[in-house]
Short mmCIF file of C-alpha atoms in Angstrom, two decimals:
data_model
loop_
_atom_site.label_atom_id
_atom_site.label_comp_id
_atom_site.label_asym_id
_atom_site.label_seq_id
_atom_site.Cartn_x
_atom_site.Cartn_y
_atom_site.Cartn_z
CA UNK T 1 0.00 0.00 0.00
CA UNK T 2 2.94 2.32 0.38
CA UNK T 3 3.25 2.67 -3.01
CA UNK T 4 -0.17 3.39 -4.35
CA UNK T 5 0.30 6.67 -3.23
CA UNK T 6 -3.37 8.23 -1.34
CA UNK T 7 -4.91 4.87 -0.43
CA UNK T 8 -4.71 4.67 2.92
CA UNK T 9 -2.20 2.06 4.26
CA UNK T 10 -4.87 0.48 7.16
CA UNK T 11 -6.92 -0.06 4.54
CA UNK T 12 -8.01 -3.88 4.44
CA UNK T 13 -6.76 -5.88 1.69
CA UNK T 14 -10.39 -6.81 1.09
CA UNK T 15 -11.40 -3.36 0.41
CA UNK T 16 -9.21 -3.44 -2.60
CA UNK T 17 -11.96 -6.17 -4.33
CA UNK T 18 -14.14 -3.07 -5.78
CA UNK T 19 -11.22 -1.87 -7.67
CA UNK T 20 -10.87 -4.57 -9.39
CA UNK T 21 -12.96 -3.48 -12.66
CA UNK T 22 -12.13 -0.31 -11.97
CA UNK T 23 -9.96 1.24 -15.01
CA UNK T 24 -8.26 4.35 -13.18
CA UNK T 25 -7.17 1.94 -10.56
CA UNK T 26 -5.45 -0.81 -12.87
CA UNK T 27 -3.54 1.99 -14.43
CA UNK T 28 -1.94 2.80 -11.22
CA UNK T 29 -1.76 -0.58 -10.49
CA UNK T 30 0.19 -1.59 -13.59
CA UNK T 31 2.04 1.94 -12.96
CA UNK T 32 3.24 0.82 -9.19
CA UNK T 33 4.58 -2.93 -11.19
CA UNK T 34 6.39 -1.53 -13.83
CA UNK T 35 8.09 0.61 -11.50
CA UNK T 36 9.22 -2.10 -9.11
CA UNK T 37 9.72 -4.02 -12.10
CA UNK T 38 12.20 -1.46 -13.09
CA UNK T 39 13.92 -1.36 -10.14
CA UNK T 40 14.60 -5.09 -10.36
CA UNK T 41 15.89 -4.68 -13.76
CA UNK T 42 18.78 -2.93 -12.61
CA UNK T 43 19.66 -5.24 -10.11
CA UNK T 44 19.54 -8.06 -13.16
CA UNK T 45 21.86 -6.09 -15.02
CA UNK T 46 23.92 -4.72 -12.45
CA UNK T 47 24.44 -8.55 -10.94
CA UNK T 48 24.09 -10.53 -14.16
CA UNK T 49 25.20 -8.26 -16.88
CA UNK T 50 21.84 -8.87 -18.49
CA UNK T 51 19.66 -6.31 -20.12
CA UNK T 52 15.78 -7.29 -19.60
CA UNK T 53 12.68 -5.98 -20.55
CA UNK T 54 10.61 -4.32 -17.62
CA UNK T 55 7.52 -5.00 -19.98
CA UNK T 56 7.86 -8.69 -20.72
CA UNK T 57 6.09 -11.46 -17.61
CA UNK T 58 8.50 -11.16 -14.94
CA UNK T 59 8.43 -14.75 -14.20
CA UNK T 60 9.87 -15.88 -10.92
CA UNK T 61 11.41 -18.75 -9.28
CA UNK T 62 12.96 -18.11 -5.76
CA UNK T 63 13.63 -20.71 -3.10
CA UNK T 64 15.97 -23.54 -1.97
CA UNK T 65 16.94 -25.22 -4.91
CA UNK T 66 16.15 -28.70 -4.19
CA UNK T 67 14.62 -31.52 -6.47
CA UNK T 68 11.52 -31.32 -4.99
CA UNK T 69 10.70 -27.55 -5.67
CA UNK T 70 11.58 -28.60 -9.07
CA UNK T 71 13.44 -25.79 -10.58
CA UNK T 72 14.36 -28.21 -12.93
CA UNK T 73 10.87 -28.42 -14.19
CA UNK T 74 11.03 -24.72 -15.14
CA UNK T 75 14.11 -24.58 -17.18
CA UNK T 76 12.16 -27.61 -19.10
CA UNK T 77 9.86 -24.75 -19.78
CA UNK T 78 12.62 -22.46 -20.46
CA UNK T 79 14.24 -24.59 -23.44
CA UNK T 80 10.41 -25.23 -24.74
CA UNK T 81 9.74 -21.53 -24.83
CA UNK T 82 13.32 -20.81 -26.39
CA UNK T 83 12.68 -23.65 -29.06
CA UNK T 84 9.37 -22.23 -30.30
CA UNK T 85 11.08 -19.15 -30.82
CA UNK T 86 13.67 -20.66 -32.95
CA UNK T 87 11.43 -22.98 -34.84
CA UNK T 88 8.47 -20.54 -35.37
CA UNK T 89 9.90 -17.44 -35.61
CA UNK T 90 6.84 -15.81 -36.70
CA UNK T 91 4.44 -16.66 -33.95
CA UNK T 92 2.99 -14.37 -31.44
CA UNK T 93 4.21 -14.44 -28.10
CA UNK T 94 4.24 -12.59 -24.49
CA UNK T 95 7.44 -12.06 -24.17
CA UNK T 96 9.16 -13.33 -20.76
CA UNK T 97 11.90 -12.63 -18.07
CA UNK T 98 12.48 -15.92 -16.56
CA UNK T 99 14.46 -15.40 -12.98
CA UNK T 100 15.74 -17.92 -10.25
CA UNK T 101 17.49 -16.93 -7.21
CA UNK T 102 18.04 -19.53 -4.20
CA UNK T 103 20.92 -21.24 -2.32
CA UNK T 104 22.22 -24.81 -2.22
CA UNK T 105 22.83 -27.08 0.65
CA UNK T 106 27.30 -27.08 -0.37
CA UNK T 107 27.40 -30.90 -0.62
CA UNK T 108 23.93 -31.20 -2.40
CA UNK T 109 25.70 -31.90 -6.18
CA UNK T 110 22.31 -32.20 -8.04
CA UNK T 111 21.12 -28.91 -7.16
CA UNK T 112 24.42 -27.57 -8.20
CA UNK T 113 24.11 -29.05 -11.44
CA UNK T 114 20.63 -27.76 -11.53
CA UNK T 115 21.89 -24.19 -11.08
CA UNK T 116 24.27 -25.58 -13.81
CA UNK T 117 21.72 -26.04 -16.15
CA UNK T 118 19.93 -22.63 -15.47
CA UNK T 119 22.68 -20.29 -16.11
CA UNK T 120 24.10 -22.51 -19.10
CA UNK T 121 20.73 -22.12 -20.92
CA UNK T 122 20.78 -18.33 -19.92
CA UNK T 123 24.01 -17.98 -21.75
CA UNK T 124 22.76 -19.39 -24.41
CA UNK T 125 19.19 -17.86 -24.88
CA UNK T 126 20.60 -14.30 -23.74
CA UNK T 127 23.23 -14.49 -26.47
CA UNK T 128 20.91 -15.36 -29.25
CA UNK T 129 20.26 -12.63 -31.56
CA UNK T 130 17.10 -14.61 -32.94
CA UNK T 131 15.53 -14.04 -29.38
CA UNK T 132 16.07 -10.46 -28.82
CA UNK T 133 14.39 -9.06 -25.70
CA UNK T 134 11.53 -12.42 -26.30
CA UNK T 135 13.07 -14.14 -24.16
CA UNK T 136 15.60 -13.48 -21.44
CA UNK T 137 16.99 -15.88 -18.37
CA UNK T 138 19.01 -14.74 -15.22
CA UNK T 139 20.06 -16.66 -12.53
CA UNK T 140 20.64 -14.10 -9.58
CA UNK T 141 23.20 -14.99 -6.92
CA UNK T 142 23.42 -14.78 -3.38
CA UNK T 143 19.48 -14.77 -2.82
CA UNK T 144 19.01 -12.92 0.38
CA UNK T 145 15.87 -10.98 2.45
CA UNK T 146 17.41 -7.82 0.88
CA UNK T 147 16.87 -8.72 -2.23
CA UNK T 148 13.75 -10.26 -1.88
CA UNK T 149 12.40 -7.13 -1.38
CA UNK T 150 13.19 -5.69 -4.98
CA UNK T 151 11.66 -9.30 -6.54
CA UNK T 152 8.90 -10.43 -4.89
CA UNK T 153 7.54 -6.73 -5.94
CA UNK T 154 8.55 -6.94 -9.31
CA UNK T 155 7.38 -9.90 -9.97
CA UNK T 156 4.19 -11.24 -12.49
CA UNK T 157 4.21 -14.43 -12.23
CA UNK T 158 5.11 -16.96 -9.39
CA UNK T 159 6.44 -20.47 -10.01
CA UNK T 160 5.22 -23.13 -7.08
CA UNK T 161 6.24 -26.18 -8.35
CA UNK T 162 6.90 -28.72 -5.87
CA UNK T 163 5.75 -32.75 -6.38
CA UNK T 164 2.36 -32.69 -4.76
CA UNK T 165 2.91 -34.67 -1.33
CA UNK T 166 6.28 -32.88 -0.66
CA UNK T 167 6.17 -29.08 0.40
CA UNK T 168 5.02 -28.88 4.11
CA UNK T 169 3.57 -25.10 3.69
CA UNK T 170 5.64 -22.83 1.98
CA UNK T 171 5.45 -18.78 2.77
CA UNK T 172 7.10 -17.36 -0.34
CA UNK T 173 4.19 -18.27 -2.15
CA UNK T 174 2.33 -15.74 -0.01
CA UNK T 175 4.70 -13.48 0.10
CA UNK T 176 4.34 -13.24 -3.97
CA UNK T 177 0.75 -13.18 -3.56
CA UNK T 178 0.43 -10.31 -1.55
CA UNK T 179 2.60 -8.62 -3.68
CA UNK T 180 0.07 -8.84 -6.69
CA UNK T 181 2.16 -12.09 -8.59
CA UNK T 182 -0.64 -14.38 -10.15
CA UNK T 183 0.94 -18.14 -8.77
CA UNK T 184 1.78 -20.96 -11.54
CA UNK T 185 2.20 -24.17 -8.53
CA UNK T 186 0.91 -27.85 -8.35
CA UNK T 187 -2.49 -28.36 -5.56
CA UNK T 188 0.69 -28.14 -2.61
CA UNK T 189 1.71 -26.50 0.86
CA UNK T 190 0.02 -23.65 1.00
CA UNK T 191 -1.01 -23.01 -2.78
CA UNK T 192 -4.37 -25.71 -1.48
CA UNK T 193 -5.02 -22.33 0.08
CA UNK T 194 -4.51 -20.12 -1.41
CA UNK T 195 -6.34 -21.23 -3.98
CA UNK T 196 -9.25 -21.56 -1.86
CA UNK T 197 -9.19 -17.68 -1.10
CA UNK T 198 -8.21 -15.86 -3.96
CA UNK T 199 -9.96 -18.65 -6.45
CA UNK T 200 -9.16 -21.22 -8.40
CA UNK T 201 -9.68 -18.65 -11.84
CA UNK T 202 -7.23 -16.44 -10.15
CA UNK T 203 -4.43 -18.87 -9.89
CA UNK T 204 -2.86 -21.14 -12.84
CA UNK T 205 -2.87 -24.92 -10.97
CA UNK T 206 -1.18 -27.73 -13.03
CA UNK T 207 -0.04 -31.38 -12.40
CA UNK T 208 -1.12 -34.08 -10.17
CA UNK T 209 -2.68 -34.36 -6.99
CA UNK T 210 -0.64 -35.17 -4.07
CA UNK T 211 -2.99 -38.74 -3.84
CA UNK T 212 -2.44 -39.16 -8.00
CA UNK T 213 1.48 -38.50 -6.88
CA UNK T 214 1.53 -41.12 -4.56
CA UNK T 215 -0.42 -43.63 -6.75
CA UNK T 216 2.45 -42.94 -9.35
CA UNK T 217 5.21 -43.50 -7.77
CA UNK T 218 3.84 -47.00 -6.59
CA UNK T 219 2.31 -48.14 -9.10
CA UNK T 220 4.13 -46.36 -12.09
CA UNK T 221 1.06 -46.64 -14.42
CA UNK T 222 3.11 -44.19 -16.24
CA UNK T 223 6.56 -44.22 -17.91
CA UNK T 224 8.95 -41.28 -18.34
CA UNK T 225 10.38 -42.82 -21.45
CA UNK T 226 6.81 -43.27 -23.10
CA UNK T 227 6.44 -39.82 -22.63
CA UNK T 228 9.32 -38.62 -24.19
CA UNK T 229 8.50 -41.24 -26.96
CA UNK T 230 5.11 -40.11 -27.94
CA UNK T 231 5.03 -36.44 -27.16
CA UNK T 232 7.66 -34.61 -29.55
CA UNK T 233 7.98 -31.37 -27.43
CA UNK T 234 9.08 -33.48 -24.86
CA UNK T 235 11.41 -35.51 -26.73
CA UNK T 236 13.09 -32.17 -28.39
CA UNK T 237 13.31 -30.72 -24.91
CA UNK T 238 15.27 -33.66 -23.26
CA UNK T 239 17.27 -34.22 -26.99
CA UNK T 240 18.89 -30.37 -26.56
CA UNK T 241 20.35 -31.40 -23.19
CA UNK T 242 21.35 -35.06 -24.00
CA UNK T 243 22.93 -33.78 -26.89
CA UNK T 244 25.15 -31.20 -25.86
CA UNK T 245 23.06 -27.95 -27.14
CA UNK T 246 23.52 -25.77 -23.77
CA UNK T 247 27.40 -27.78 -22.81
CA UNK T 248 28.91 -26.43 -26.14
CA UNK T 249 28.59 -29.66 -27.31
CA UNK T 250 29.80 -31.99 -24.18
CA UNK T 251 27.11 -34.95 -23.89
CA UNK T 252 28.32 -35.94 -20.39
CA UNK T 253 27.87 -33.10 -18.51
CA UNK T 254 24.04 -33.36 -18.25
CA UNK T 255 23.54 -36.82 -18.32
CA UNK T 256 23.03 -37.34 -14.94
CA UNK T 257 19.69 -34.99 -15.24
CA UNK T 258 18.63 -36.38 -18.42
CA UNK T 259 19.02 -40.33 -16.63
CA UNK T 260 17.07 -38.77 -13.97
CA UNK T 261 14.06 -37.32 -15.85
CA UNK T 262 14.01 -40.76 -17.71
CA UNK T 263 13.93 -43.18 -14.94
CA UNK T 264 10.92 -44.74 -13.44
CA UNK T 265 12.59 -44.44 -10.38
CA UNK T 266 12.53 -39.90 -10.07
CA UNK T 267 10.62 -39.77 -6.83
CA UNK T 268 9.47 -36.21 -8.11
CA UNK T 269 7.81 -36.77 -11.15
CA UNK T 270 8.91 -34.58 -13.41
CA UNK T 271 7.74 -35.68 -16.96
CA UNK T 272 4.78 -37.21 -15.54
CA UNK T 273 3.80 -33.38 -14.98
CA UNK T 274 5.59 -31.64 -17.80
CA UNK T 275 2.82 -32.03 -20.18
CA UNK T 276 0.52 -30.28 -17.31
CA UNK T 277 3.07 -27.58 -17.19
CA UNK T 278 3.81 -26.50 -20.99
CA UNK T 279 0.02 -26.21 -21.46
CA UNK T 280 -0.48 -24.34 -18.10
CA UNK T 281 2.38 -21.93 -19.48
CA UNK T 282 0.58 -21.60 -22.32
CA UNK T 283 -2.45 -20.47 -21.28
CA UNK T 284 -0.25 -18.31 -18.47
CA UNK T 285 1.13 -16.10 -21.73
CA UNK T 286 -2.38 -15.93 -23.23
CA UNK T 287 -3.90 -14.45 -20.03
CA UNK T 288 -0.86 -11.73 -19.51
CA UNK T 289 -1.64 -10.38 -23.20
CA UNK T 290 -5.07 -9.26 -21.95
CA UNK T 291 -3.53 -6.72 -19.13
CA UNK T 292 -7.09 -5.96 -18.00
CA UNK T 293 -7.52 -9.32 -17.19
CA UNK T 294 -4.35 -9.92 -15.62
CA UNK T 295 -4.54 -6.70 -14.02
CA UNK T 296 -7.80 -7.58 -12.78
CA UNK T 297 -6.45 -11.18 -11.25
CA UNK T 298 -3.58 -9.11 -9.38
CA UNK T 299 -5.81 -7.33 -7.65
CA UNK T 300 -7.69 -9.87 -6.58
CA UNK T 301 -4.83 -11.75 -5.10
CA UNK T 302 -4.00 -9.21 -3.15
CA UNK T 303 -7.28 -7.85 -2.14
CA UNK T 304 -8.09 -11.67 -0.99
CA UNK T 305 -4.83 -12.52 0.87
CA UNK T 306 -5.69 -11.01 4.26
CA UNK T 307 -6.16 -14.72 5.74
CA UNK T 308 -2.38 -14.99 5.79
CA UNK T 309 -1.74 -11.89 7.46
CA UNK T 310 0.81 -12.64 10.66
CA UNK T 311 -1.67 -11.01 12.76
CA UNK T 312 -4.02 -13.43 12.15
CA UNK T 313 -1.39 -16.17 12.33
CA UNK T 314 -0.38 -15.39 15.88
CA UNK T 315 -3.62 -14.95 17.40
CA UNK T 316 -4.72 -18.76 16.23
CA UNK T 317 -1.68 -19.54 17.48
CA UNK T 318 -2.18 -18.20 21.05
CA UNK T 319 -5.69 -19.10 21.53
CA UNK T 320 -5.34 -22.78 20.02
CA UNK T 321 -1.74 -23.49 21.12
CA UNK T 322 -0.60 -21.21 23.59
CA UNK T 323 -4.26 -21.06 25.32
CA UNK T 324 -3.24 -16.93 25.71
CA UNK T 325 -5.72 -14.64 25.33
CA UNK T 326 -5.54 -12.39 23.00
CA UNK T 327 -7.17 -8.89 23.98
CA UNK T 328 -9.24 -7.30 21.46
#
């Protein structure tokens, strides 16, 4: 609220709901994003050397990076996205700004590799001249509070991508949410709801149930290697890393994340919801093209969000825990 300028900051979120349709409003809306969205373009190219376009999706993937928050899934995206550029040049897209931040456990090799990956298919996207500003990737180190204050304002869309089953809760997500991102996530943690209060035409779900998830991996009614078989944008994804396209040409150095995505034995599931996730992209781009109606979603999130305020958060917590209570 501090940056909407004569809207009173004890305003409740709720209050924001009327302004939703209202036209005035989602032009100082959109005016208060681009502006943060600014401001974290400088860091990007102050920190990454990377110039990025403040009007493209901001789309934003911040967290531990672990295998189960599946970062990997979105750079899956990333090559998609950067191969439908390449191979159909002359189709209409929303342009994107695709940014990771997070740290790594310092013995946890797989999520180093994964960070690998990320800033190896940056350097080649970024350095594309058949791209231009269509597409750009950053990975931005040492992810701290400080700068999670300049991205989780500037950001459009956030990624919540953890194997149903697997994320306890999760807080970023709200933290995003309050901050007027629209959330891309599986029905985990806390996007179950989230969902529930800012509704389920306000948030892009995709992917398998936690219950589906846990049928899958016991049962395995279905194979990662049929689906790279019989779905080409699959197969084309997973043939660019296998075969060298972001290693300059070294086959090894990715093979232990192309094995993985193959197996029947990746406790996470990660082809088994990539279809999910491509189309749920899809229709993500679609949706940011019509700025009224993404403006209008934004608002909503926000405006909706007031269940996870930390007031309300300690007070449960003192009358149902702590059996304190709380004066009024």
């Amino acid at each position: 609220t501090r940056y909407i300028g004569d809207w009173s900051s004890d305003v409740c979120s709720s209050d924001l709901e009327p302004y939703s349709d209202n036209p005035a409003f989602h032009q100082r809306w959109q005016a208060v994003k681009l502006v943060n969205k600014k401001l974290l373009a400088k860091i990007i190219a102050d920190t990454c050397g990377v110039t990025v376009n403040p009007n493209s999706l901001f789309d934003i993937q911040v967290k531990r990076i672990h295998e189960y928050k599946r970062q990997l899934l979105n750079v899956l995206h990333v090559i998609h996205f950067y191969q439908r550029l390449i191979t159909r040049p002359d189709e209409v897209v929303t342009p994107r700004t695709i940014i990771f931040a997070g740290k790594a456990a310092p013995s946890y090799h797989k999520a180093k590799l994964i960070i690998k990956l990320i800033t190896s298919v940056g350097l080649v996207v970024n350095n594309d001249p058949r791209v231009d500003d269509r597409l750009k990737v950053v990975f931005i180190p040492n992810y701290n509070v400080s700068l999670a204050e300049r991205i989780m304002p500037g950001a459009d869309l956030s990624e919540q991508n953890s194997t149903a089953g697997t994320e306890a809760s999760g807080t970023g997500n709200m933290k995003f949410a309050l901050n007027g991102a629209l959330t891309i996530g599986t029905l985990d943690g806390a996007n179950i709801e989230i969902r529930e209060e800012v509704g389920a035409e306000n948030i892009f779900i995709f992917g398998m149930t936690a219950e589906e998830a846990e049928y899958e991996n016991k049962c395995k009614s279905r194979k990662p290697y049929q689906i790279y078989e019989n779905n080409p944008a699959v197969r084309d994804i997973i043939d660019a890393i296998a075969n060298g396209a972001f290693s300059n040409g070294d086959t090894e150095l990715f093979r232990p994340v192309v094995n993985d995505l193959l197996s029947e034995n990746d406790p996470y599931l990660l082809l088994l919801d990539l279809e999910s996730y491509l189309q749920c992209q899809q229709l993500v781009g679609e949706v940011y093209a019509d700025r009224t109606a993404w403006t209008k979603r934004s608002i909503l999130n926000v405006a909706r969000m007031g269940k996870f305020s930390s007031d309300r958060t300690i007070r449960e917590y003192a009358e149902e825990i702590w059996g304190v209570k709380v004066g009024e």
